[in-house]
């Protein structure tokens, strides 16, 4: 598999499942392919290459990816020249077996080998089929090209993999051990993005707080934030995801001192019961989590805190679940991503009975979501009458003469305006707090 691939007027269709990490990987795969002459298409029927970037964190997105790939069989039968590949965590986990399980699949590409995509397609051009490229490079993550178009808000990977081994989680198996990028590379990438028009960056990693934890000469995470803050032209910094185990007082303090760091923290808590947290191997207690929330609000009273939570983990009793609801009431999250536990082959918890019946999981999820909806709406209504800074992202989906953007606390705001505002920071007075967004009018 050698030589540089340059193709004329070929089209690639990419479908992405799962998290921001996968969205970022898909963006970078597209950038690699554009460099080889491919154009993106939204229509699989007109594509020369179809790529499904998958997620295996939970059962549902994994099943959705398989069923989508199944739908491409007919396309392949109609046009055997079309190349169908699978990328992402399902590819990493399934490896060569996927080529047998899905006989019309042409290649399997793991998340640690994205940079080899042009090489794989070159081999396909030369007639090879059934390639499987998975695994991880040792050492620092490989550099990938920047997206070609301007991105007002861009993702920047600062670390890959995870060393935490939460007992329910497949990520360490499919994304490898924790590897941090050198800070110089990160800073150079952000400077290049700003040069192309980026105003906001979101630093990505499974556990960004642990950035370069095992690599002492490198900057710590808060030091990295301070350096990024000093890059001219950058307006906003965000990061995700944070693990309570590695959230230091120094990082909490950064919210009060790093000017461009937005007042929003996504800090998953997963469960409110210490017994469940211990079985999950989360490495923190309920009380420790509550102390961190208190400290965050002491340093930055307006900070918005969002989280991930799961229901129906093996052994979760009604009393454990009540403690999850109590924790939610105590914290009053600004938003919550909630999931029903699904057993993932290869994790420690997969060896334990998945003993919470589906109807109970569903009922718990609904109760939890209902509680959160009330909290979110109340908090959004409390913002009525306040003035907030919005980074204007584009036209509102519901009205052509309204624009949409985000506050520093990551709330969506819609307000009357026109497209020349895109990319600007404007002040908006909030007139109405809704369930999932705010409405307002420009002021000042
Ligand atoms: N690294 C992040 C952290 O530690 O919070 C998140 C990683 S994971 C991709 C995103 C979320 O998926 C987790 O926070 C958890 O709530 C959920 N999740 C992970 N494994 C799961 C499983 N087996 N069943 C249900 N939800 C799961
Ligand atoms: Fe998975 Fe836990 Fe690592 Fe997050 S910290 S990716 S939940 S193992």
Coordinates of C-alpha atoms and ligand atoms in Angstrom, one line a residue:
X1 CA 0.0 0.0 0.0
X2 CA 2.3 2.8 -1.3
X3 CA 2.2 6.0 -3.4
X4 CA 0.1 9.1 -3.2
X5 CA -3.6 8.9 -4.0
X6 CA -4.9 11.7 -6.3
X7 CA -8.3 11.1 -7.8
X8 CA -10.5 13.4 -9.9
X9 CA -14.1 14.2 -9.0
X10 CA -14.7 11.3 -6.7
X11 CA -17.2 11.6 -4.0
X12 CA -17.3 10.4 -0.4
X13 CA -20.2 9.9 1.9
X14 CA -19.5 9.8 5.6
X15 CA -22.0 9.0 8.3
X16 CA -20.9 9.6 11.9
X17 CA -22.4 8.0 15.0
X18 CA -21.5 8.8 18.7
X19 CA -19.6 11.5 20.4
X20 CA -17.7 14.7 19.5
X21 CA -14.5 12.6 19.3
X22 CA -16.1 10.8 16.3
X23 CA -17.3 14.0 14.8
X24 CA -13.8 15.4 15.0
X25 CA -12.4 12.2 13.5
X26 CA -14.8 12.4 10.6
X27 CA -13.9 16.0 10.0
X28 CA -10.2 15.1 9.8
X29 CA -10.9 12.0 7.6
X30 CA -12.8 14.4 5.2
X31 CA -9.8 16.8 5.2
X32 CA -7.5 13.9 4.4
X33 CA -9.8 12.8 1.5
X34 CA -10.2 16.4 0.2
X35 CA -6.4 16.5 0.0
X36 CA -6.7 13.5 -2.3
X37 CA -9.3 15.1 -4.5
X38 CA -12.5 13.7 -3.0
X39 CA -15.6 15.9 -2.5
X40 CA -18.1 15.2 0.2
X41 CA -21.7 14.2 -0.7
X42 CA -24.7 13.9 1.5
X43 CA -26.2 11.2 -0.8
X44 CA -24.8 7.6 -0.4
X45 CA -26.3 6.8 -3.8
X46 CA -23.9 9.1 -5.6
X47 CA -20.8 8.3 -3.6
X48 CA -17.7 6.4 -4.8
X49 CA -16.7 5.8 -1.2
X50 CA -19.0 5.2 1.7
X51 CA -17.6 5.4 5.2
X52 CA -19.5 4.7 8.4
X53 CA -17.8 6.1 11.5
X54 CA -19.2 4.0 14.4
X55 CA -19.5 4.1 18.2
X56 CA -19.7 1.1 20.5
X57 CA -20.1 2.9 23.9
X58 CA -23.7 1.8 24.1
X59 CA -25.7 -0.8 22.3
X60 CA -28.1 1.5 20.5
X61 CA -25.6 3.5 18.4
X62 CA -23.8 0.3 17.6
X63 CA -27.0 -1.4 16.3
X64 CA -27.9 1.8 14.3
X65 CA -24.5 1.7 12.6
X66 CA -24.9 -2.0 11.7
X67 CA -28.4 -1.4 10.3
X68 CA -27.1 1.5 8.2
X69 CA -24.3 -0.5 6.8
X70 CA -26.8 -3.3 6.0
X71 CA -28.7 -0.8 3.8
X72 CA -25.6 -0.2 1.7
X73 CA -25.6 -3.9 0.5
X74 CA -28.1 -3.1 -2.2
X75 CA -26.0 -0.1 -3.4
X76 CA -23.0 -2.3 -3.6
X77 CA -25.0 -4.9 -5.6
X78 CA -26.1 -2.3 -8.0
X79 CA -22.6 -0.8 -8.3
X80 CA -19.8 -3.2 -7.2
X81 CA -17.2 -0.4 -7.8
X82 CA -18.5 1.6 -4.8
X83 CA -16.2 1.1 -1.8
X84 CA -17.7 0.6 1.6
X85 CA -15.7 1.0 4.8
X86 CA -16.3 1.0 8.5
X87 CA -14.3 3.2 10.9
X88 CA -14.5 4.1 14.6
X89 CA -14.8 2.0 17.7
X90 CA -16.9 -0.9 16.2
X91 CA -14.2 -1.3 13.6
X92 CA -11.5 -1.4 16.3
X93 CA -13.4 -3.9 18.3
X94 CA -14.7 -6.1 15.5
X95 CA -11.4 -6.0 13.4
X96 CA -11.1 -8.7 10.7
X97 CA -14.3 -10.5 11.9
X98 CA -16.3 -7.7 10.4
X99 CA -15.0 -8.6 7.0
X100 CA -16.6 -12.1 7.4
X101 CA -19.7 -10.8 9.2
X102 CA -20.4 -8.2 6.5
X103 CA -19.1 -9.9 3.3
X104 CA -19.6 -6.8 1.1
X105 CA -17.4 -4.6 3.4
X106 CA -14.2 -3.5 1.7
X107 CA -12.2 -2.2 4.6
X108 CA -12.1 -1.8 8.4
X109 CA -10.3 1.2 9.8
X110 CA -9.6 1.7 13.6
X111 CA -9.6 5.2 15.2
X112 CA -5.8 5.0 15.8
X113 CA -5.1 4.6 12.1
X114 CA -7.2 7.3 10.5
X115 CA -4.0 8.8 8.9
X116 CA -3.7 5.7 6.8
X117 CA -7.1 6.3 5.0
X118 CA -5.6 7.7 1.8
X119 CA -3.2 4.7 1.6
X120 CA -6.1 2.3 2.0
X121 CA -8.1 4.0 -0.7
X122 CA -5.1 3.9 -3.0
X123 CA -4.9 0.1 -2.4
X124 CA -8.6 -0.1 -3.3
X125 CA -8.0 1.9 -6.5
X126 CA -5.4 -0.8 -7.3
X127 CA -8.0 -3.5 -6.8
X128 CA -7.3 -4.7 -3.3
X129 CA -10.3 -5.5 -1.0
X130 CA -10.9 -6.8 2.5
X131 CA -8.3 -4.6 4.3
X132 CA -8.2 -4.3 8.1
X133 CA -6.1 -1.6 9.6
X134 CA -6.5 -1.3 13.4
X135 CA -4.5 -0.8 16.6
X136 CA -2.7 2.1 18.1
X137 CA 0.7 3.7 17.6
X138 CA 2.8 3.9 20.7
X139 CA 3.8 7.4 21.9
X140 CA 2.2 10.6 20.8
X141 CA -1.0 10.7 18.7
X142 CA -0.5 11.2 14.9
X143 CA -1.0 14.7 13.5
X144 CA -4.0 15.0 11.1
X145 CA -4.8 17.8 8.6
X146 CA -7.0 20.8 9.6
X147 CA -10.5 20.9 8.2
X148 CA -10.4 22.8 4.9
X149 CA -13.3 25.2 5.4
X150 CA -13.5 27.9 8.1
X151 CA -14.9 26.6 11.3
X152 CA -16.2 29.3 13.7
X153 CA -16.1 26.7 16.4
X154 CA -13.5 23.9 16.1
X155 CA -12.6 20.7 18.0
X156 CA -9.0 20.1 18.9
X157 CA -7.9 16.8 20.3
X158 CA -5.5 17.2 23.2
X159 CA -5.3 13.6 24.3
X160 CA -6.5 10.2 23.1
X161 CA -7.5 7.0 24.9
X162 CA -8.2 6.5 28.5
X163 CA -6.6 4.8 31.5
X164 CA -9.6 4.9 33.8
X165 CA -11.2 1.5 33.1
X166 CA -14.6 2.4 34.5
X167 CA -16.2 -1.1 34.8
X168 CA -19.0 -0.4 32.3
X169 CA -16.9 1.3 29.6
X170 CA -15.5 -0.1 26.4
X171 CA -13.5 3.1 25.6
X172 CA -10.1 2.0 27.0
X173 CA -10.3 -1.2 24.8
X174 CA -11.3 0.5 21.6
X175 CA -9.4 3.8 21.9
X176 CA -6.3 2.5 23.6
X177 CA -4.3 3.9 26.6
X178 CA -4.1 7.6 27.4
X179 CA -1.7 9.5 25.1
X180 CA -1.4 13.3 25.3
X181 CA -0.3 15.4 22.3
X182 CA 2.7 17.7 22.8
X183 CA 1.5 21.2 23.9
X184 CA 3.5 22.8 21.1
X185 CA 1.5 20.9 18.5
X186 CA -1.8 21.8 20.2
X187 CA -0.9 25.5 20.3
X188 CA 0.2 25.5 16.7
X189 CA -3.0 23.8 15.6
X190 CA -5.1 26.4 17.4
X191 CA -3.1 29.3 16.0
X192 CA -3.6 27.8 12.5
X193 CA -7.4 27.4 13.1
X194 CA -7.7 31.0 14.3
X195 CA -5.8 32.1 11.1
X196 CA -8.6 30.3 9.1
X197 CA -11.3 32.1 11.1
X198 CA -12.0 30.0 14.2
X199 CA -13.2 32.0 17.2
X200 CA -13.9 29.2 19.7
X201 CA -12.1 25.9 20.4
X202 CA -13.3 22.9 22.3
X203 CA -10.4 20.8 23.6
X204 CA -11.3 17.1 23.3
X205 CA -10.2 14.0 25.2
X206 CA -11.9 11.3 27.3
X207 CA -10.4 12.8 30.4
X208 CA -8.9 16.2 29.6
X209 CA -8.1 17.0 33.2
X210 CA -5.5 14.2 33.1
X211 CA -3.7 15.9 30.2
X212 CA 0.0 14.9 30.3
X213 CA -0.4 13.6 33.9
X214 CA 2.3 11.0 33.4
X215 CA 4.6 13.3 31.4
X216 CA 5.9 15.8 33.9
X217 CA 8.1 18.1 31.7
X218 CA 4.9 18.8 29.7
X219 CA 2.5 21.6 30.7
X220 CA -0.3 20.6 33.1
X221 CA -3.8 21.0 31.9
X222 CA -4.4 24.4 33.6
X223 CA -1.0 25.6 32.3
X224 CA -2.1 24.5 28.8
X225 CA -5.3 26.5 29.2
X226 CA -3.4 29.6 30.1
X227 CA -1.1 29.3 27.1
X228 CA -4.1 28.8 24.8
X229 CA -5.8 31.8 26.3
X230 CA -2.8 34.0 25.3
X231 CA -3.1 33.1 21.5
X232 CA -4.2 36.3 19.8
X233 CA -7.6 36.2 18.1
X234 CA -9.2 33.4 20.1
X235 CA -12.5 34.4 21.8
X236 CA -13.6 31.3 23.6
X237 CA -12.1 28.1 25.1
X238 CA -14.2 25.0 26.1
X239 CA -13.1 21.5 27.0
X240 CA -14.7 18.1 27.4
X241 CA -14.8 15.6 29.0
X242 CA -13.7 16.0 32.6
X243 CA -13.4 13.2 35.1
X244 CA -14.1 14.2 38.8
X245 CA -11.1 12.0 39.8
X246 CA -8.7 14.3 38.0
X247 CA -10.4 17.7 38.5
X248 CA -7.8 19.6 40.5
X249 CA -8.2 22.8 42.6
X250 CA -5.9 24.4 40.0
X251 CA -8.3 23.5 37.1
X252 CA -11.3 24.8 39.1
X253 CA -9.3 28.0 39.7
X254 CA -8.8 28.4 36.0
X255 CA -12.5 29.3 35.6
X256 CA -12.0 32.4 37.7
X257 CA -8.7 33.5 36.0
X258 CA -8.4 32.4 32.4
X259 CA -10.3 35.1 30.5
X260 CA -11.5 33.2 27.5
X261 CA -12.4 30.0 29.3
X262 CA -16.2 29.7 29.1
X263 CA -18.2 29.2 32.3
X264 CA -19.4 25.7 31.5
X265 CA -18.1 22.4 32.8
X266 CA -19.3 18.9 31.7
X267 CA -18.6 16.7 34.7
X268 CA -20.2 13.3 34.5
X269 CA -21.2 11.8 37.8
X270 CA -22.8 8.6 36.5
X271 CA -24.6 7.6 39.7
X272 CA -25.6 9.1 43.1
X273 CA -24.9 6.1 45.3
X274 CA -21.5 5.3 46.7
X275 CA -22.0 1.6 46.3
X276 CA -22.8 1.9 42.6
X277 CA -19.9 4.4 42.1
X278 CA -17.5 1.9 43.7
X279 CA -18.7 -0.9 41.5
X280 CA -18.3 1.4 38.5
X281 CA -14.7 2.0 39.5
X282 CA -15.2 5.8 39.2
X283 CA -12.7 6.6 41.9
X284 CA -14.8 9.2 43.6
X285 CA -17.7 9.3 46.1
X286 CA -20.9 11.2 46.0
X287 CA -19.7 13.6 48.7
X288 CA -16.4 14.3 46.8
X289 CA -18.5 15.2 43.7
X290 CA -20.7 17.6 45.7
X291 CA -17.6 19.3 47.2
X292 CA -16.2 19.9 43.7
X293 CA -19.5 21.4 42.6
X294 CA -19.5 23.7 45.6
X295 CA -15.9 24.8 44.9
X296 CA -16.7 25.4 41.2
X297 CA -19.7 27.7 42.2
X298 CA -17.6 29.5 44.8
X299 CA -15.0 30.3 42.2
X300 CA -17.5 31.0 39.4
X301 CA -21.1 31.5 40.7
X302 CA -22.6 31.7 37.2
X303 CA -20.9 28.5 35.9
X304 CA -23.2 26.0 34.2
X305 CA -22.6 22.4 35.1
X306 CA -23.8 19.5 32.9
X307 CA -23.2 15.8 33.3
X308 CA -23.7 12.2 32.2
X309 CA -25.7 9.8 34.3
X310 CA -26.7 6.2 33.9
X311 CA -29.6 4.1 35.2
X312 CA -29.9 0.4 35.7
X313 CA -26.2 -0.5 36.3
X314 CA -25.9 -4.1 37.6
X315 CA -27.0 -4.2 41.2
X316 CA -28.6 -0.8 41.2
X317 CA -31.5 -0.9 43.7
X318 CA -34.4 1.5 44.1
X319 CA -32.6 3.1 47.0
X320 CA -29.5 3.7 44.9
X321 CA -31.6 5.3 42.2
X322 CA -33.2 7.6 44.8
X323 CA -29.8 8.8 45.6
X324 CA -29.2 9.7 42.0
X325 CA -32.4 11.8 42.1
X326 CA -31.3 13.4 45.3
X327 CA -27.9 14.3 43.9
X328 CA -29.6 15.9 40.9
X329 CA -31.8 17.9 43.2
X330 CA -28.8 19.0 45.3
X331 CA -26.7 20.1 42.3
X332 CA -29.5 21.3 39.9
X333 CA -27.6 20.6 36.7
X334 CA -28.0 23.0 33.8
X335 CA -28.4 20.0 31.5
X336 CA -28.0 16.2 31.7
X337 CA -27.2 13.4 29.2
X338 CA -28.9 10.3 30.6
X339 CA -28.5 6.7 29.5
X340 CA -29.8 3.2 30.2
X341 CA -26.9 0.9 31.1
X342 CA -26.1 -1.6 28.3
X343 CA -23.7 -4.4 28.8
X344 CA -20.5 -4.1 26.6
X345 CA -18.6 -7.2 25.8
X346 CA -15.0 -6.9 27.1
X347 CA -15.7 -4.7 30.1
X348 CA -15.5 -5.8 33.7
X349 CA -19.3 -5.2 34.3
X350 CA -20.2 -7.5 31.4
X351 CA -19.3 -10.4 33.7
X352 CA -22.0 -9.3 36.1
X353 CA -25.7 -10.1 35.7
X354 CA -27.5 -7.2 33.8
X355 CA -30.2 -7.6 36.5
X356 CA -32.2 -4.5 36.2
X357 CA -35.2 -5.4 34.0
X358 CA -35.7 -3.2 30.8
X359 CA -39.0 -1.8 32.1
X360 CA -37.4 -0.7 35.3
X361 CA -34.5 0.9 33.4
X362 CA -37.0 2.7 31.2
X363 CA -39.1 3.9 34.2
X364 CA -36.0 5.2 36.0
X365 CA -34.8 7.0 32.9
X366 CA -38.2 8.7 32.5
X367 CA -38.4 9.8 36.1
X368 CA -34.9 11.2 36.0
X369 CA -35.5 13.0 32.7
X370 CA -38.8 14.5 34.0
X371 CA -37.0 15.8 37.1
X372 CA -34.2 17.3 34.9
X373 CA -36.7 18.9 32.5
X374 CA -38.2 20.8 35.4
X375 CA -34.8 22.0 36.7
X376 CA -33.6 23.1 33.2
X377 CA -36.8 25.0 32.5
X378 CA -36.7 26.7 35.9
X379 CA -33.0 27.7 35.3
X380 CA -33.7 29.0 31.8
X381 CA -36.7 31.1 33.1
X382 CA -34.5 32.6 35.8
X383 CA -32.3 34.1 33.1
X384 CA -35.2 36.2 31.7
X385 CA -34.2 39.9 31.9
X386 CA -30.5 39.2 32.0
X387 CA -28.0 40.3 29.4
X388 CA -25.6 37.7 28.0
X389 CA -22.8 37.5 25.4
X390 CA -23.6 35.3 22.4
X391 CA -21.3 34.0 19.7
X392 CA -23.5 34.1 16.6
X393 CA -23.2 30.8 14.8
X394 CA -25.8 31.0 11.9
X395 CA -29.5 31.3 11.0
X396 CA -32.0 30.0 13.4
X397 CA -33.5 26.7 12.2
X398 CA -37.1 27.9 12.9
X399 CA -37.1 31.4 11.5
X400 CA -35.1 32.9 8.5
X401 CA -35.0 36.3 10.1
X402 CA -33.6 35.1 13.4
X403 CA -30.0 34.1 14.2
X404 CA -28.8 31.5 16.7
X405 CA -25.7 31.3 18.9
X406 CA -24.4 30.2 22.2
X407 CA -23.8 31.9 25.5
X408 CA -20.5 31.4 27.3
X409 CA -22.5 29.0 29.6
X410 CA -23.3 27.0 26.4
X411 CA -27.0 27.8 26.2
X412 CA -28.6 28.2 22.8
X413 CA -30.1 31.7 22.2
X414 CA -32.3 32.7 19.2
X415 CA -32.8 36.4 18.5
X416 CA -33.9 38.6 15.5
X417 CA -30.9 39.4 13.3
X418 CA -29.3 38.9 10.0
X419 CA -26.4 36.8 8.6
X420 CA -23.7 39.5 8.7
X421 CA -23.7 38.9 12.4
X422 CA -22.3 35.4 12.0
X423 CA -19.0 35.1 13.8
X424 CA -19.6 38.2 16.0
X425 CA -20.0 38.4 19.7
X426 CA -23.2 40.3 20.5
X427 CA -25.0 41.2 23.7
X428 CA -28.5 39.8 23.9
X429 CA -31.2 40.5 26.5
X430 CA -33.1 37.3 27.3
X431 CA -36.8 37.7 26.9
X432 CA -37.9 34.1 27.3
X433 CA -36.5 30.9 28.9
X434 CA -37.7 27.8 27.1
X435 CA -37.0 24.1 27.7
X436 CA -34.1 23.8 25.3
X437 CA -33.1 27.3 24.4
X438 CA -33.5 31.0 25.2
X439 CA -35.1 33.8 23.2
X440 CA -33.8 37.4 23.3
X441 CA -33.2 40.7 21.6
X442 CA -29.9 42.4 20.8
X443 CA -29.0 45.2 23.1
X444 CA -26.0 47.5 23.7
Ligands
LIG1 N1 -14.9 9.9 29.3 C1 -16.2 10.4 29.7 C2 -16.4 10.2 31.2 O1 -15.7 9.5 31.8 O2 -17.4 10.7 31.6 C3 -17.3 9.9 28.9 C4 -17.1 8.7 28.0 S1 -18.5 7.9 27.3 C5 -18.1 8.0 25.7 C6 -19.9 8.9 27.4 C7 -20.9 8.4 28.4 O3 -21.5 7.2 27.9 C8 -20.5 8.1 29.8 O4 -20.3 9.2 30.6 C9 -21.5 7.2 30.3 O5 -22.6 7.9 30.9 C10 -22.1 6.6 29.0 N2 -21.8 5.1 29.0 C11 -20.5 4.6 28.9 N3 -20.6 3.3 28.8 C12 -21.9 2.9 28.9 C13 -22.7 1.7 29.0 N4 -22.0 0.5 29.0 N5 -24.0 1.8 29.1 C14 -24.6 3.0 29.1 N6 -24.0 4.2 29.1 C15 -22.7 4.1 29.0
LIG2 FE1 -14.9 5.4 29.8 FE2 -14.4 6.0 32.4 FE3 -12.6 6.4 30.5 FE4 -14.8 7.9 30.6 S1 -13.2 7.8 32.2 S2 -13.8 7.0 28.7 S3 -16.3 6.5 31.2 S4 -13.3 4.5 31.1

